[in-house]
Amino acid sequence: MSLLLIAKNRDMNPWKEALLRIDANLDIEVWPRVENKDRVTFAVCWNHPKKVLDGYPNLKAVTSLGAGVDHLLKDVAIPKSVKLARVMIPSLKTQMGEYVLNAIQNYRFYTARYVDQKREAYWSKHNPVPKEDCTVGIMGLGEIGSAVAEWLLVNGYEVNGWSRSKKNIGGVQCFDDSGLDEFLSRTNILVCLLPLTKETSGILELDVFKKLKPPAFLINVARGTHLVEEDLIYALDTKVLQGACLDVFEEEPLPANHLFWNRPNIMITPHTASITDPEEAAELIVENYKRSLSGIELLNEVDRELGY
């Protein structure tokens, strides 16, 4: 039996080496050079080509390289009988907490504006946005969302949280589906960490932005499809939002002619808020590979109905 690594535009050899350090006896194939499809029982995928998993008759399980699994759920080439899993490791939570905190601090202290002023050799001071005008609302309180909430609490921010079912996190005012409007009315800085599902696609739209407590700012570190792009542009033009920090986009890489590039009040990063470390993830992947061979439940197994 063998394990298959598949990713577009990414060198998977470091992943192969990390897995072999955990178990030197593993038989590992790296796409696109797959010698024997019949032997593959487990695949590790990220941004994989459509239908690339056609023709693997003995596939038992597929894991994402990261926390997101929408790319697996929408792949019709993966049979319903195949188990799905995701990678959830401590460093993903830490990195995301650091990224979101940094985005908030950049907004509060006008970092982007000062970068522009330096380019123009223009000296002008701006008063920081007061912390009391920076109540953070996190949409999505899974493992990463909950960790980000706790990270922000430690750094002195007031935090609200919203999720499909109500959670209990010390120090965080939590809301469920029915409390969305109240959650938004208490929130200045909206952070999206939701899984991408049919229900959450397009959730970041104008009506939501208008319900935020001004001054309002958006941080999207979930998926680009959560955001209605034209609504963001309108919200910025009409001062419904003061700005946005976007790490994810509907089309990646973001096209060079996209409107977002020319917006000084949109901070853009290339899907780097939280990156999976091969060395840290290898043990989890090997464990799930062995579990799939034994037919037992995977760690971080995905519920196809829920979408996460």
PDB file of C-alpha atoms in Angstrom:
ATOM      1  CA  MET A   1       0.000   0.000   0.000  1.00  0.00           C
ATOM      2  CA  SER A   2       1.201   3.549  -0.672  1.00  0.00           C
ATOM      3  CA  LEU A   3       0.583   7.154   0.288  1.00  0.00           C
ATOM      4  CA  LEU A   4       0.199   9.839  -2.403  1.00  0.00           C
ATOM      5  CA  LEU A   5       1.170  13.525  -2.151  1.00  0.00           C
ATOM      6  CA  ILE A   6      -0.613  15.950  -4.506  1.00  0.00           C
ATOM      7  CA  ALA A   7      -0.265  19.741  -4.700  1.00  0.00           C
ATOM      8  CA  LYS A   8      -0.120  22.282  -7.493  1.00  0.00           C
ATOM      9  CA  ASN A   9       2.696  24.830  -7.445  1.00  0.00           C
ATOM     10  CA  ARG A  10       4.306  23.397  -4.335  1.00  0.00           C
ATOM     11  CA  ASP A  11       7.412  21.274  -3.828  1.00  0.00           C
ATOM     12  CA  MET A  12       6.203  18.175  -1.992  1.00  0.00           C
ATOM     13  CA  ASN A  13       9.638  16.650  -1.463  1.00  0.00           C
ATOM     14  CA  PRO A  14      10.036  18.292   1.982  1.00  0.00           C
ATOM     15  CA  TRP A  15       6.753  16.631   2.920  1.00  0.00           C
ATOM     16  CA  LYS A  16       7.956  13.267   1.680  1.00  0.00           C
ATOM     17  CA  GLU A  17      11.176  13.613   3.661  1.00  0.00           C
ATOM     18  CA  ALA A  18       9.310  14.628   6.826  1.00  0.00           C
ATOM     19  CA  LEU A  19       6.969  11.634   6.539  1.00  0.00           C
ATOM     20  CA  LEU A  20       9.871   9.242   6.013  1.00  0.00           C
ATOM     21  CA  ARG A  21      11.531  10.577   9.155  1.00  0.00           C
ATOM     22  CA  ILE A  22       8.459   9.423  11.056  1.00  0.00           C
ATOM     23  CA  ASP A  23       8.323   6.034   9.321  1.00  0.00           C
ATOM     24  CA  ALA A  24      11.154   5.050   6.980  1.00  0.00           C
ATOM     25  CA  ASN A  25       9.153   2.088   5.664  1.00  0.00           C
ATOM     26  CA  LEU A  26       6.443   4.196   4.048  1.00  0.00           C
ATOM     27  CA  ASP A  27       5.872   3.791   0.322  1.00  0.00           C
ATOM     28  CA  ILE A  28       5.270   7.377  -0.873  1.00  0.00           C
ATOM     29  CA  GLU A  29       4.304   8.543  -4.361  1.00  0.00           C
ATOM     30  CA  VAL A  30       4.525  12.204  -5.413  1.00  0.00           C
ATOM     31  CA  TRP A  31       2.138  13.442  -8.107  1.00  0.00           C
ATOM     32  CA  PRO A  32       2.352  13.696 -11.100  1.00  0.00           C
ATOM     33  CA  ARG A  33       4.781  10.765 -11.311  1.00  0.00           C
ATOM     34  CA  VAL A  34       2.652   7.974  -9.877  1.00  0.00           C
ATOM     35  CA  GLU A  35       4.007   4.523 -10.668  1.00  0.00           C
ATOM     36  CA  ASN A  36       1.168   2.365  -9.363  1.00  0.00           C
ATOM     37  CA  LYS A  37      -2.302   3.868  -8.804  1.00  0.00           C
ATOM     38  CA  ASP A  38      -3.663   0.546  -7.579  1.00  0.00           C
ATOM     39  CA  ARG A  39      -1.398   0.647  -4.512  1.00  0.00           C
ATOM     40  CA  VAL A  40      -2.480   4.133  -3.386  1.00  0.00           C
ATOM     41  CA  THR A  41      -4.828   3.991  -0.382  1.00  0.00           C
ATOM     42  CA  PHE A  42      -4.263   7.427   1.155  1.00  0.00           C
ATOM     43  CA  ALA A  43      -3.777  10.866  -0.428  1.00  0.00           C
ATOM     44  CA  VAL A  44      -2.554  14.181   0.955  1.00  0.00           C
ATOM     45  CA  CYS A  45      -3.880  17.084  -1.138  1.00  0.00           C
ATOM     46  CA  TRP A  46      -3.673  20.840  -1.427  1.00  0.00           C
ATOM     47  CA  ASN A  47      -5.024  22.909  -4.315  1.00  0.00           C
ATOM     48  CA  HIS A  48      -5.075  19.735  -6.363  1.00  0.00           C
ATOM     49  CA  PRO A  49      -6.196  19.626 -10.022  1.00  0.00           C
ATOM     50  CA  LYS A  50      -9.807  18.704 -10.692  1.00  0.00           C
ATOM     51  CA  LYS A  51     -10.473  14.973 -11.084  1.00  0.00           C
ATOM     52  CA  VAL A  52      -6.821  14.140 -10.440  1.00  0.00           C
ATOM     53  CA  LEU A  53      -8.004  11.436  -8.026  1.00  0.00           C
ATOM     54  CA  ASP A  54      -9.873   9.567 -10.755  1.00  0.00           C
ATOM     55  CA  GLY A  55      -8.524   6.065 -11.236  1.00  0.00           C
ATOM     56  CA  TYR A  56      -7.412   5.209  -7.689  1.00  0.00           C
ATOM     57  CA  PRO A  57      -9.589   2.136  -7.022  1.00  0.00           C
ATOM     58  CA  ASN A  58      -8.254   1.420  -3.524  1.00  0.00           C
ATOM     59  CA  LEU A  59      -8.333   4.948  -2.112  1.00  0.00           C
ATOM     60  CA  LYS A  60      -9.573   4.859   1.492  1.00  0.00           C
ATOM     61  CA  ALA A  61      -8.913   8.374   2.796  1.00  0.00           C
ATOM     62  CA  VAL A  62      -7.798  11.850   1.756  1.00  0.00           C
ATOM     63  CA  THR A  63      -6.431  14.558   4.021  1.00  0.00           C
ATOM     64  CA  SER A  64      -6.011  18.249   3.372  1.00  0.00           C
ATOM     65  CA  LEU A  65      -2.594  19.792   3.985  1.00  0.00           C
ATOM     66  CA  GLY A  66      -4.281  22.435   6.118  1.00  0.00           C
ATOM     67  CA  ALA A  67      -7.383  23.159   8.185  1.00  0.00           C
ATOM     68  CA  GLY A  68      -9.604  23.937   5.172  1.00  0.00           C
ATOM     69  CA  VAL A  69     -11.318  21.080   3.352  1.00  0.00           C
ATOM     70  CA  ASP A  70     -13.615  22.834   0.868  1.00  0.00           C
ATOM     71  CA  HIS A  71     -11.327  21.804  -2.011  1.00  0.00           C
ATOM     72  CA  LEU A  72     -11.865  18.162  -1.047  1.00  0.00           C
ATOM     73  CA  LEU A  73     -15.613  18.404  -0.497  1.00  0.00           C
ATOM     74  CA  LYS A  74     -16.253  19.904  -3.928  1.00  0.00           C
ATOM     75  CA  ASP A  75     -14.124  17.329  -5.764  1.00  0.00           C
ATOM     76  CA  VAL A  76     -16.579  14.925  -7.405  1.00  0.00           C
ATOM     77  CA  ALA A  77     -13.707  12.540  -8.178  1.00  0.00           C
ATOM     78  CA  ILE A  78     -13.470  11.607  -4.488  1.00  0.00           C
ATOM     79  CA  PRO A  79     -16.088   8.904  -3.783  1.00  0.00           C
ATOM     80  CA  LYS A  80     -18.456   9.449  -0.837  1.00  0.00           C
ATOM     81  CA  SER A  81     -17.083   6.267   0.710  1.00  0.00           C
ATOM     82  CA  VAL A  82     -13.627   7.832   1.050  1.00  0.00           C
ATOM     83  CA  LYS A  83     -12.961   9.386   4.450  1.00  0.00           C
ATOM     84  CA  LEU A  84     -11.783  12.998   4.610  1.00  0.00           C
ATOM     85  CA  ALA A  85      -9.576  14.630   7.232  1.00  0.00           C
ATOM     86  CA  ARG A  86      -7.736  17.868   7.846  1.00  0.00           C
ATOM     87  CA  VAL A  87      -4.481  18.873   9.449  1.00  0.00           C
ATOM     88  CA  MET A  88      -4.857  20.719  12.728  1.00  0.00           C
ATOM     89  CA  ILE A  89      -1.616  21.420  14.563  1.00  0.00           C
ATOM     90  CA  PRO A  90      -0.653  23.991  17.249  1.00  0.00           C
ATOM     91  CA  SER A  91       1.426  26.203  14.967  1.00  0.00           C
ATOM     92  CA  LEU A  92      -1.573  26.872  12.691  1.00  0.00           C
ATOM     93  CA  LYS A  93      -3.419  28.380  15.658  1.00  0.00           C
ATOM     94  CA  THR A  94      -0.409  30.385  16.814  1.00  0.00           C
ATOM     95  CA  GLN A  95       0.328  31.788  13.363  1.00  0.00           C
ATOM     96  CA  MET A  96      -3.299  32.777  12.842  1.00  0.00           C
ATOM     97  CA  GLY A  97      -3.431  34.514  16.201  1.00  0.00           C
ATOM     98  CA  GLU A  98      -0.276  36.445  15.374  1.00  0.00           C
ATOM     99  CA  TYR A  99      -1.553  37.367  11.913  1.00  0.00           C
ATOM    100  CA  VAL A 100      -4.924  38.662  13.126  1.00  0.00           C
ATOM    101  CA  LEU A 101      -3.338  40.631  15.963  1.00  0.00           C
ATOM    102  CA  ASN A 102      -0.845  42.141  13.522  1.00  0.00           C
ATOM    103  CA  ALA A 103      -3.659  43.091  11.113  1.00  0.00           C
ATOM    104  CA  ILE A 104      -5.522  44.823  13.940  1.00  0.00           C
ATOM    105  CA  GLN A 105      -2.414  46.691  15.061  1.00  0.00           C
ATOM    106  CA  ASN A 106      -1.659  47.775  11.489  1.00  0.00           C
ATOM    107  CA  TYR A 107      -5.203  49.138  11.213  1.00  0.00           C
ATOM    108  CA  ARG A 108      -5.064  50.896  14.572  1.00  0.00           C
ATOM    109  CA  PHE A 109      -1.691  52.537  13.976  1.00  0.00           C
ATOM    110  CA  TYR A 110      -2.089  53.352  10.254  1.00  0.00           C
ATOM    111  CA  THR A 111       0.882  51.272   9.134  1.00  0.00           C
ATOM    112  CA  ALA A 112      -0.178  51.204   5.462  1.00  0.00           C
ATOM    113  CA  ARG A 113      -0.698  54.960   5.414  1.00  0.00           C
ATOM    114  CA  TYR A 114       2.751  55.566   6.866  1.00  0.00           C
ATOM    115  CA  VAL A 115       4.285  53.284   4.227  1.00  0.00           C
ATOM    116  CA  ASP A 116       2.610  55.419   1.550  1.00  0.00           C
ATOM    117  CA  GLN A 117       3.810  58.607   3.254  1.00  0.00           C
ATOM    118  CA  LYS A 118       7.373  57.324   3.306  1.00  0.00           C
ATOM    119  CA  ARG A 119       7.167  56.632  -0.425  1.00  0.00           C
ATOM    120  CA  GLU A 120       6.058  60.237  -0.957  1.00  0.00           C
ATOM    121  CA  ALA A 121       8.460  61.707   1.632  1.00  0.00           C
ATOM    122  CA  TYR A 122       5.416  63.178   3.379  1.00  0.00           C
ATOM    123  CA  TRP A 123       5.453  63.793   7.164  1.00  0.00           C
ATOM    124  CA  SER A 124       2.039  63.613   8.849  1.00  0.00           C
ATOM    125  CA  LYS A 125       0.918  62.123  12.170  1.00  0.00           C
ATOM    126  CA  HIS A 126      -2.302  60.190  12.813  1.00  0.00           C
ATOM    127  CA  ASN A 127      -3.812  59.396  16.189  1.00  0.00           C
ATOM    128  CA  PRO A 128      -4.189  55.641  16.729  1.00  0.00           C
ATOM    129  CA  VAL A 129      -7.677  54.155  16.682  1.00  0.00           C
ATOM    130  CA  PRO A 130      -8.588  53.824  20.398  1.00  0.00           C
ATOM    131  CA  LYS A 131      -8.752  50.288  21.741  1.00  0.00           C
ATOM    132  CA  GLU A 132     -12.314  50.902  22.928  1.00  0.00           C
ATOM    133  CA  ASP A 133     -13.243  51.339  19.242  1.00  0.00           C
ATOM    134  CA  CYS A 134     -11.680  47.984  18.394  1.00  0.00           C
ATOM    135  CA  THR A 135     -14.048  45.366  19.764  1.00  0.00           C
ATOM    136  CA  VAL A 136     -13.283  42.233  17.762  1.00  0.00           C
ATOM    137  CA  GLY A 137     -15.964  39.878  16.479  1.00  0.00           C
ATOM    138  CA  ILE A 138     -14.843  36.459  15.272  1.00  0.00           C
ATOM    139  CA  MET A 139     -17.091  34.550  12.874  1.00  0.00           C
ATOM    140  CA  GLY A 140     -16.266  30.879  13.325  1.00  0.00           C
ATOM    141  CA  LEU A 141     -15.264  29.451  16.694  1.00  0.00           C
ATOM    142  CA  GLY A 142     -13.690  26.181  15.693  1.00  0.00           C
ATOM    143  CA  GLU A 143     -10.229  25.252  16.931  1.00  0.00           C
ATOM    144  CA  ILE A 144      -8.490  28.120  15.133  1.00  0.00           C
ATOM    145  CA  GLY A 145     -11.208  30.706  15.792  1.00  0.00           C
ATOM    146  CA  SER A 146     -11.297  29.869  19.499  1.00  0.00           C
ATOM    147  CA  ALA A 147      -7.507  30.059  19.700  1.00  0.00           C
ATOM    148  CA  VAL A 148      -7.498  33.469  17.983  1.00  0.00           C
ATOM    149  CA  ALA A 149     -10.150  34.718  20.421  1.00  0.00           C
ATOM    150  CA  GLU A 150      -8.016  33.680  23.383  1.00  0.00           C
ATOM    151  CA  TRP A 151      -4.914  35.217  21.781  1.00  0.00           C
ATOM    152  CA  LEU A 152      -6.675  38.576  21.413  1.00  0.00           C
ATOM    153  CA  LEU A 153      -8.008  38.446  24.976  1.00  0.00           C
ATOM    154  CA  VAL A 154      -4.477  38.028  26.295  1.00  0.00           C
ATOM    155  CA  ASN A 155      -3.519  41.135  24.328  1.00  0.00           C
ATOM    156  CA  GLY A 156      -6.241  43.221  25.920  1.00  0.00           C
ATOM    157  CA  TYR A 157      -8.965  43.220  23.268  1.00  0.00           C
ATOM    158  CA  GLU A 158     -12.670  42.801  23.913  1.00  0.00           C
ATOM    159  CA  VAL A 159     -13.819  39.803  21.885  1.00  0.00           C
ATOM    160  CA  ASN A 160     -17.201  38.538  20.682  1.00  0.00           C
ATOM    161  CA  GLY A 161     -17.717  35.267  18.848  1.00  0.00           C
ATOM    162  CA  TRP A 162     -20.354  33.876  16.503  1.00  0.00           C
ATOM    163  CA  SER A 163     -20.817  30.289  15.354  1.00  0.00           C
ATOM    164  CA  ARG A 164     -23.500  27.919  14.105  1.00  0.00           C
ATOM    165  CA  SER A 165     -23.987  26.524  17.599  1.00  0.00           C
ATOM    166  CA  LYS A 166     -23.242  28.551  20.718  1.00  0.00           C
ATOM    167  CA  LYS A 167     -19.801  28.020  22.254  1.00  0.00           C
ATOM    168  CA  ASN A 168     -18.484  28.744  25.731  1.00  0.00           C
ATOM    169  CA  ILE A 169     -15.109  30.493  25.783  1.00  0.00           C
ATOM    170  CA  GLY A 170     -13.973  32.245  28.938  1.00  0.00           C
ATOM    171  CA  GLY A 171     -13.983  36.025  28.526  1.00  0.00           C
ATOM    172  CA  VAL A 172     -15.702  35.904  25.115  1.00  0.00           C
ATOM    173  CA  GLN A 173     -19.326  36.910  24.536  1.00  0.00           C
ATOM    174  CA  CYS A 174     -20.524  34.072  22.302  1.00  0.00           C
ATOM    175  CA  PHE A 175     -23.544  34.060  19.982  1.00  0.00           C
ATOM    176  CA  ASP A 176     -25.189  31.366  17.899  1.00  0.00           C
ATOM    177  CA  ASP A 177     -27.040  31.553  14.577  1.00  0.00           C
ATOM    178  CA  SER A 178     -29.974  33.447  16.056  1.00  0.00           C
ATOM    179  CA  GLY A 179     -27.743  36.133  17.564  1.00  0.00           C
ATOM    180  CA  LEU A 180     -25.991  37.324  14.402  1.00  0.00           C
ATOM    181  CA  ASP A 181     -27.428  40.850  14.415  1.00  0.00           C
ATOM    182  CA  GLU A 182     -26.543  41.447  18.062  1.00  0.00           C
ATOM    183  CA  PHE A 183     -23.057  40.048  17.451  1.00  0.00           C
ATOM    184  CA  LEU A 184     -22.525  42.441  14.542  1.00  0.00           C
ATOM    185  CA  SER A 185     -23.868  45.451  16.452  1.00  0.00           C
ATOM    186  CA  ARG A 186     -21.219  44.883  19.145  1.00  0.00           C
ATOM    187  CA  THR A 187     -18.357  44.438  16.660  1.00  0.00           C
ATOM    188  CA  ASN A 188     -15.919  47.002  15.207  1.00  0.00           C
ATOM    189  CA  ILE A 189     -13.383  44.604  13.717  1.00  0.00           C
ATOM    190  CA  LEU A 190     -14.944  41.616  11.970  1.00  0.00           C
ATOM    191  CA  VAL A 191     -12.703  38.553  11.560  1.00  0.00           C
ATOM    192  CA  CYS A 192     -13.905  35.728   9.303  1.00  0.00           C
ATOM    193  CA  LEU A 193     -12.631  32.274  10.260  1.00  0.00           C
ATOM    194  CA  LEU A 194     -15.645  30.288   9.079  1.00  0.00           C
ATOM    195  CA  PRO A 195     -15.469  27.013   7.166  1.00  0.00           C
ATOM    196  CA  LEU A 196     -16.658  27.415   3.587  1.00  0.00           C
ATOM    197  CA  THR A 197     -20.076  25.794   3.187  1.00  0.00           C
ATOM    198  CA  LYS A 198     -23.205  26.492   1.141  1.00  0.00           C
ATOM    199  CA  GLU A 199     -24.524  28.495   4.097  1.00  0.00           C
ATOM    200  CA  THR A 200     -21.406  30.616   4.611  1.00  0.00           C
ATOM    201  CA  SER A 201     -20.509  31.349   0.980  1.00  0.00           C
ATOM    202  CA  GLY A 202     -21.046  35.078   0.381  1.00  0.00           C
ATOM    203  CA  ILE A 203     -21.724  35.803   4.050  1.00  0.00           C
ATOM    204  CA  LEU A 204     -19.437  38.854   4.021  1.00  0.00           C
ATOM    205  CA  GLU A 205     -21.837  41.163   2.191  1.00  0.00           C
ATOM    206  CA  LEU A 206     -23.094  44.732   2.443  1.00  0.00           C
ATOM    207  CA  ASP A 207     -25.962  44.071   4.829  1.00  0.00           C
ATOM    208  CA  VAL A 208     -23.519  42.492   7.286  1.00  0.00           C
ATOM    209  CA  PHE A 209     -21.063  45.387   6.957  1.00  0.00           C
ATOM    210  CA  LYS A 210     -23.816  47.937   7.612  1.00  0.00           C
ATOM    211  CA  LYS A 211     -24.719  46.229  10.895  1.00  0.00           C
ATOM    212  CA  LEU A 212     -21.199  46.585  12.329  1.00  0.00           C
ATOM    213  CA  LYS A 213     -20.465  49.161  15.001  1.00  0.00           C
ATOM    214  CA  PRO A 214     -18.515  52.072  13.466  1.00  0.00           C
ATOM    215  CA  PRO A 215     -15.652  52.547  12.924  1.00  0.00           C
ATOM    216  CA  ALA A 216     -15.601  49.144  11.232  1.00  0.00           C
ATOM    217  CA  PHE A 217     -12.824  47.060   9.693  1.00  0.00           C
ATOM    218  CA  LEU A 218     -12.804  43.636   7.999  1.00  0.00           C
ATOM    219  CA  ILE A 219     -10.246  40.830   8.243  1.00  0.00           C
ATOM    220  CA  ASN A 220     -10.843  37.767   6.032  1.00  0.00           C
ATOM    221  CA  VAL A 221      -8.530  34.831   6.699  1.00  0.00           C
ATOM    222  CA  ALA A 222     -11.011  32.060   5.829  1.00  0.00           C
ATOM    223  CA  ARG A 223     -11.831  31.696   2.117  1.00  0.00           C
ATOM    224  CA  GLY A 224     -12.180  34.239  -0.671  1.00  0.00           C
ATOM    225  CA  THR A 225     -15.642  32.955  -1.553  1.00  0.00           C
ATOM    226  CA  HIS A 226     -16.960  34.126   1.818  1.00  0.00           C
ATOM    227  CA  LEU A 227     -16.632  37.695   0.524  1.00  0.00           C
ATOM    228  CA  VAL A 228     -18.880  39.467  -1.979  1.00  0.00           C
ATOM    229  CA  GLU A 229     -16.144  41.551  -3.594  1.00  0.00           C
ATOM    230  CA  GLU A 230     -18.319  44.298  -5.095  1.00  0.00           C
ATOM    231  CA  ASP A 231     -19.982  44.802  -1.696  1.00  0.00           C
ATOM    232  CA  LEU A 232     -16.585  45.360  -0.095  1.00  0.00           C
ATOM    233  CA  ILE A 233     -15.694  48.004  -2.692  1.00  0.00           C
ATOM    234  CA  TYR A 234     -19.016  49.768  -2.117  1.00  0.00           C
ATOM    235  CA  ALA A 235     -18.616  49.589   1.674  1.00  0.00           C
ATOM    236  CA  LEU A 236     -15.165  51.170   1.440  1.00  0.00           C
ATOM    237  CA  ASP A 237     -16.298  53.886  -0.979  1.00  0.00           C
ATOM    238  CA  THR A 238     -19.220  54.836   1.274  1.00  0.00           C
ATOM    239  CA  LYS A 239     -17.173  54.639   4.506  1.00  0.00           C
ATOM    240  CA  VAL A 240     -19.276  51.798   5.878  1.00  0.00           C
ATOM    241  CA  LEU A 241     -15.875  50.144   6.360  1.00  0.00           C
ATOM    242  CA  GLN A 242     -12.660  52.002   7.118  1.00  0.00           C
ATOM    243  CA  GLY A 243     -10.548  49.304   5.526  1.00  0.00           C
ATOM    244  CA  ALA A 244      -9.912  45.597   5.112  1.00  0.00           C
ATOM    245  CA  CYS A 245      -7.130  43.049   5.430  1.00  0.00           C
ATOM    246  CA  LEU A 246      -7.515  40.140   3.018  1.00  0.00           C
ATOM    247  CA  ASP A 247      -5.403  36.985   2.971  1.00  0.00           C
ATOM    248  CA  VAL A 248      -7.736  34.900   0.789  1.00  0.00           C
ATOM    249  CA  PHE A 249      -9.404  35.534  -2.557  1.00  0.00           C
ATOM    250  CA  GLU A 250     -11.966  33.991  -4.869  1.00  0.00           C
ATOM    251  CA  GLU A 251      -9.250  33.672  -7.520  1.00  0.00           C
ATOM    252  CA  GLU A 252      -5.695  32.924  -6.413  1.00  0.00           C
ATOM    253  CA  PRO A 253      -3.213  34.241  -7.332  1.00  0.00           C
ATOM    254  CA  LEU A 254      -5.123  37.528  -7.353  1.00  0.00           C
ATOM    255  CA  PRO A 255      -5.055  38.817 -10.969  1.00  0.00           C
ATOM    256  CA  ALA A 256      -2.767  41.793 -11.575  1.00  0.00           C
ATOM    257  CA  ASN A 257      -5.684  43.849 -12.910  1.00  0.00           C
ATOM    258  CA  HIS A 258      -7.931  43.245  -9.901  1.00  0.00           C
ATOM    259  CA  LEU A 259      -9.472  46.345  -8.300  1.00  0.00           C
ATOM    260  CA  PHE A 260      -8.198  45.389  -4.850  1.00  0.00           C
ATOM    261  CA  TRP A 261      -4.569  46.102  -5.786  1.00  0.00           C
ATOM    262  CA  ASN A 262      -5.277  49.810  -6.291  1.00  0.00           C
ATOM    263  CA  ARG A 263      -7.114  50.297  -3.016  1.00  0.00           C
ATOM    264  CA  PRO A 264      -4.868  51.874  -0.353  1.00  0.00           C
ATOM    265  CA  ASN A 265      -7.317  50.838   2.379  1.00  0.00           C
ATOM    266  CA  ILE A 266      -7.084  47.133   1.498  1.00  0.00           C
ATOM    267  CA  MET A 267      -4.105  45.221   2.869  1.00  0.00           C
ATOM    268  CA  ILE A 268      -3.336  42.167   0.729  1.00  0.00           C
ATOM    269  CA  THR A 269      -1.312  39.094   1.679  1.00  0.00           C
ATOM    270  CA  PRO A 270      -0.996  35.983  -0.551  1.00  0.00           C
ATOM    271  CA  HIS A 271      -2.784  33.337   1.563  1.00  0.00           C
ATOM    272  CA  THR A 272       0.007  33.225   4.122  1.00  0.00           C
ATOM    273  CA  ALA A 273      -1.804  33.873   7.414  1.00  0.00           C
ATOM    274  CA  SER A 274      -1.203  30.321   8.604  1.00  0.00           C
ATOM    275  CA  ILE A 275       1.055  27.845   6.810  1.00  0.00           C
ATOM    276  CA  THR A 276       1.336  24.150   7.656  1.00  0.00           C
ATOM    277  CA  ASP A 277       4.789  23.014   8.790  1.00  0.00           C
ATOM    278  CA  PRO A 278       5.676  19.610   7.253  1.00  0.00           C
ATOM    279  CA  GLU A 279       7.760  18.553  10.249  1.00  0.00           C
ATOM    280  CA  GLU A 280       4.948  19.264  12.696  1.00  0.00           C
ATOM    281  CA  ALA A 281       2.199  17.770  10.532  1.00  0.00           C
ATOM    282  CA  ALA A 282       4.040  14.589   9.526  1.00  0.00           C
ATOM    283  CA  GLU A 283       3.232  12.574  12.651  1.00  0.00           C
ATOM    284  CA  LEU A 284      -0.490  13.340  12.346  1.00  0.00           C
ATOM    285  CA  ILE A 285      -0.547  12.384   8.659  1.00  0.00           C
ATOM    286  CA  VAL A 286       1.271   9.092   9.269  1.00  0.00           C
ATOM    287  CA  GLU A 287      -1.089   8.266  12.134  1.00  0.00           C
ATOM    288  CA  ASN A 288      -4.114   8.880   9.922  1.00  0.00           C
ATOM    289  CA  TYR A 289      -2.595   6.824   7.121  1.00  0.00           C
ATOM    290  CA  LYS A 290      -2.257   3.877   9.501  1.00  0.00           C
ATOM    291  CA  ARG A 291      -5.754   4.428  10.879  1.00  0.00           C
ATOM    292  CA  SER A 292      -7.175   4.366   7.354  1.00  0.00           C
ATOM    293  CA  LEU A 293      -5.545   0.989   6.738  1.00  0.00           C
ATOM    294  CA  SER A 294      -7.087  -0.335   9.951  1.00  0.00           C
ATOM    295  CA  GLY A 295     -10.512   1.087   9.132  1.00  0.00           C
ATOM    296  CA  ILE A 296     -10.790   3.149  12.315  1.00  0.00           C
ATOM    297  CA  GLU A 297     -11.854   6.779  12.745  1.00  0.00           C
ATOM    298  CA  LEU A 298      -9.339   9.364  11.567  1.00  0.00           C
ATOM    299  CA  LEU A 299      -8.024  12.182  13.707  1.00  0.00           C
ATOM    300  CA  ASN A 300      -9.721  15.461  12.672  1.00  0.00           C
ATOM    301  CA  GLU A 301     -12.107  13.512  10.453  1.00  0.00           C
ATOM    302  CA  VAL A 302     -14.494  15.673   8.421  1.00  0.00           C
ATOM    303  CA  ASP A 303     -18.276  15.441   8.582  1.00  0.00           C
ATOM    304  CA  ARG A 304     -19.327  15.707   4.936  1.00  0.00           C
ATOM    305  CA  GLU A 305     -22.824  16.890   5.882  1.00  0.00           C
ATOM    306  CA  LEU A 306     -21.559  19.763   8.039  1.00  0.00           C
ATOM    307  CA  GLY A 307     -18.735  20.619   5.650  1.00  0.00           C
ATOM    308  CA  TYR A 308     -16.007  20.634   8.316  1.00  0.00           C
TER     309      TYR A 308
END
